[in-house]
């Protein structure tokens, strides 16, 4: 996938597919809230409502931006940024056997995995509100870096 914009769009599409799709499960939780979870389809992360995943042209390159609202904070929109070039380079270095541009779906899944860990480790409520009322929780250049100090959020 030689075309950078095409790669970015493929990764964006794969991220949106994972975050917006409904899944079936065989899980039978021990708590009354999820005891019958296996009877219904569920979203990827039921505690979050994902609004959109978009690519944005920035002076330093293209970013993928994900906006979401925790269900327990319905009036607040948070955002997560991915500097695609830096993330692809960091992922190649860490994984070593995979080239992101040849494995965009796997790369997208890894970006989501890291985003979930980052959300859990960050103090989202301390992030200032930016343009469009979104509280961006990261810079985009920090993907696959050590996580922020764990101040475990209960999301």
Short mmCIF file of C-alpha atoms in Angstrom, two decimals, residues 1-148:
data_model
loop_
_atom_site.label_atom_id
_atom_site.label_comp_id
_atom_site.label_asym_id
_atom_site.label_seq_id
_atom_site.Cartn_x
_atom_site.Cartn_y
_atom_site.Cartn_z
CA UNK A 1 0.00 0.00 0.00
CA UNK A 2 2.29 2.71 -1.33
CA UNK A 3 -0.20 5.57 -1.18
CA UNK A 4 0.00 7.25 2.26
CA UNK A 5 -3.49 8.76 2.13
CA UNK A 6 -4.91 5.39 1.05
CA UNK A 7 -3.16 3.66 3.95
CA UNK A 8 -4.46 6.25 6.43
CA UNK A 9 -8.02 5.84 5.11
CA UNK A 10 -7.83 2.04 5.28
CA UNK A 11 -6.63 2.20 8.89
CA UNK A 12 -9.34 4.77 9.71
CA UNK A 13 -12.02 2.55 8.15
CA UNK A 14 -10.78 -0.52 10.03
CA UNK A 15 -10.75 1.37 13.34
CA UNK A 16 -14.31 2.60 12.76
CA UNK A 17 -15.47 -0.90 11.83
CA UNK A 18 -14.09 -2.36 15.05
CA UNK A 19 -15.46 0.44 17.25
CA UNK A 20 -18.94 0.61 15.70
CA UNK A 21 -19.72 -3.04 14.99
CA UNK A 22 -21.98 -5.16 17.21
CA UNK A 23 -20.57 -8.44 18.49
CA UNK A 24 -22.08 -11.63 19.83
CA UNK A 25 -20.46 -13.30 22.83
CA UNK A 26 -20.70 -16.55 24.76
CA UNK A 27 -19.74 -14.72 27.96
CA UNK A 28 -22.01 -15.21 30.95
CA UNK A 29 -21.02 -12.63 33.54
CA UNK A 30 -21.30 -13.23 37.25
CA UNK A 31 -22.99 -9.89 37.92
CA UNK A 32 -26.73 -9.41 37.30
CA UNK A 33 -25.94 -6.62 34.82
CA UNK A 34 -24.08 -8.97 32.48
CA UNK A 35 -25.40 -12.42 33.45
CA UNK A 36 -27.34 -12.68 30.20
CA UNK A 37 -24.81 -10.92 28.01
CA UNK A 38 -24.61 -13.99 25.75
CA UNK A 39 -28.23 -13.43 24.68
CA UNK A 40 -27.57 -10.04 23.09
CA UNK A 41 -25.14 -8.37 20.74
CA UNK A 42 -22.90 -5.76 22.27
CA UNK A 43 -20.64 -2.98 21.11
CA UNK A 44 -16.86 -3.19 21.33
CA UNK A 45 -16.78 -1.11 24.54
CA UNK A 46 -20.25 -0.68 26.04
CA UNK A 47 -19.06 2.04 28.46
CA UNK A 48 -18.08 4.32 25.56
CA UNK A 49 -20.05 5.87 22.73
CA UNK A 50 -17.73 6.44 19.76
CA UNK A 51 -18.79 9.38 17.59
CA UNK A 52 -16.44 9.24 14.63
CA UNK A 53 -13.01 8.36 13.34
CA UNK A 54 -11.58 10.83 10.84
CA UNK A 55 -8.34 11.69 9.11
CA UNK A 56 -7.13 15.26 9.49
CA UNK A 57 -4.32 16.99 7.63
CA UNK A 58 -1.92 18.65 10.11
CA UNK A 59 1.26 20.69 9.49
CA UNK A 60 3.33 17.69 10.66
CA UNK A 61 1.36 15.14 8.62
CA UNK A 62 -1.95 13.34 8.73
CA UNK A 63 -3.62 12.26 11.95
CA UNK A 64 -6.43 9.88 12.69
CA UNK A 65 -8.74 11.33 15.33
CA UNK A 66 -11.23 9.35 17.37
CA UNK A 67 -13.93 11.09 19.41
CA UNK A 68 -15.93 9.40 22.14
CA UNK A 69 -18.12 10.00 25.17
CA UNK A 70 -18.10 7.82 28.29
CA UNK A 71 -21.66 6.73 29.13
CA UNK A 72 -21.21 8.03 32.68
CA UNK A 73 -20.20 11.50 31.37
CA UNK A 74 -22.75 12.10 28.58
CA UNK A 75 -22.05 15.84 28.34
CA UNK A 76 -18.29 15.44 27.74
CA UNK A 77 -16.60 14.52 24.46
CA UNK A 78 -13.03 13.26 24.56
CA UNK A 79 -10.66 12.71 21.69
CA UNK A 80 -7.70 10.50 20.91
CA UNK A 81 -5.15 11.37 18.20
CA UNK A 82 -2.89 9.10 16.17
CA UNK A 83 0.09 10.45 14.22
CA UNK A 84 0.00 7.66 11.65
CA UNK A 85 3.63 7.91 10.48
CA UNK A 86 5.08 7.94 14.00
CA UNK A 87 2.73 5.17 15.16
CA UNK A 88 3.60 2.98 12.14
CA UNK A 89 7.31 3.46 12.78
CA UNK A 90 6.98 2.68 16.50
CA UNK A 91 4.81 -0.37 15.81
CA UNK A 92 7.28 -1.76 13.25
CA UNK A 93 10.10 -1.30 15.72
CA UNK A 94 8.25 -3.04 18.56
CA UNK A 95 6.62 -5.86 16.61
CA UNK A 96 9.52 -6.27 14.21
CA UNK A 97 8.04 -8.91 11.94
CA UNK A 98 5.16 -6.90 10.48
CA UNK A 99 5.06 -3.91 8.18
CA UNK A 100 1.99 -1.77 9.02
CA UNK A 101 1.41 -0.80 5.39
CA UNK A 102 1.16 -4.49 4.46
CA UNK A 103 -1.02 -5.29 7.50
CA UNK A 104 -3.33 -2.27 7.97
CA UNK A 105 -6.10 -4.22 9.75
CA UNK A 106 -3.68 -5.67 12.29
CA UNK A 107 -2.15 -2.22 12.77
CA UNK A 108 -5.62 -0.70 13.32
CA UNK A 109 -6.43 -3.34 15.95
CA UNK A 110 -3.14 -2.61 17.76
CA UNK A 111 -3.92 1.12 17.72
CA UNK A 112 -7.26 0.40 19.42
CA UNK A 113 -5.61 -1.88 21.97
CA UNK A 114 -3.13 0.87 22.87
CA UNK A 115 -5.90 3.51 22.94
CA UNK A 116 -7.89 1.44 25.45
CA UNK A 117 -4.82 1.07 27.67
CA UNK A 118 -4.06 4.79 27.33
CA UNK A 119 -7.61 5.77 28.31
CA UNK A 120 -7.36 3.56 31.38
CA UNK A 121 -4.05 5.10 32.44
CA UNK A 122 -4.80 8.77 31.76
CA UNK A 123 -6.47 11.45 33.85
CA UNK A 124 -9.01 12.36 31.18
CA UNK A 125 -10.97 14.69 33.42
CA UNK A 126 -7.89 16.95 33.67
CA UNK A 127 -7.64 17.47 29.90
CA UNK A 128 -8.60 20.99 28.81
CA UNK A 129 -11.42 21.51 26.36
CA UNK A 130 -10.12 22.30 22.89
CA UNK A 131 -11.58 23.20 19.52
CA UNK A 132 -15.11 21.96 19.00
CA UNK A 133 -15.50 21.23 22.70
CA UNK A 134 -13.35 18.08 22.51
CA UNK A 135 -10.99 17.23 25.37
CA UNK A 136 -7.99 15.70 23.59
CA UNK A 137 -6.27 13.23 25.91
CA UNK A 138 -3.03 12.84 23.95
CA UNK A 139 -0.86 14.50 21.30
CA UNK A 140 -0.90 11.80 18.67
CA UNK A 141 2.89 11.47 18.65
CA UNK A 142 2.81 9.42 21.86
CA UNK A 143 1.38 6.20 20.40
CA UNK A 144 3.15 3.03 21.61
CA UNK A 145 5.15 5.07 24.13
CA UNK A 146 5.06 4.22 27.85
CA UNK A 147 1.60 4.89 29.27
CA UNK A 148 0.93 7.93 31.45
#
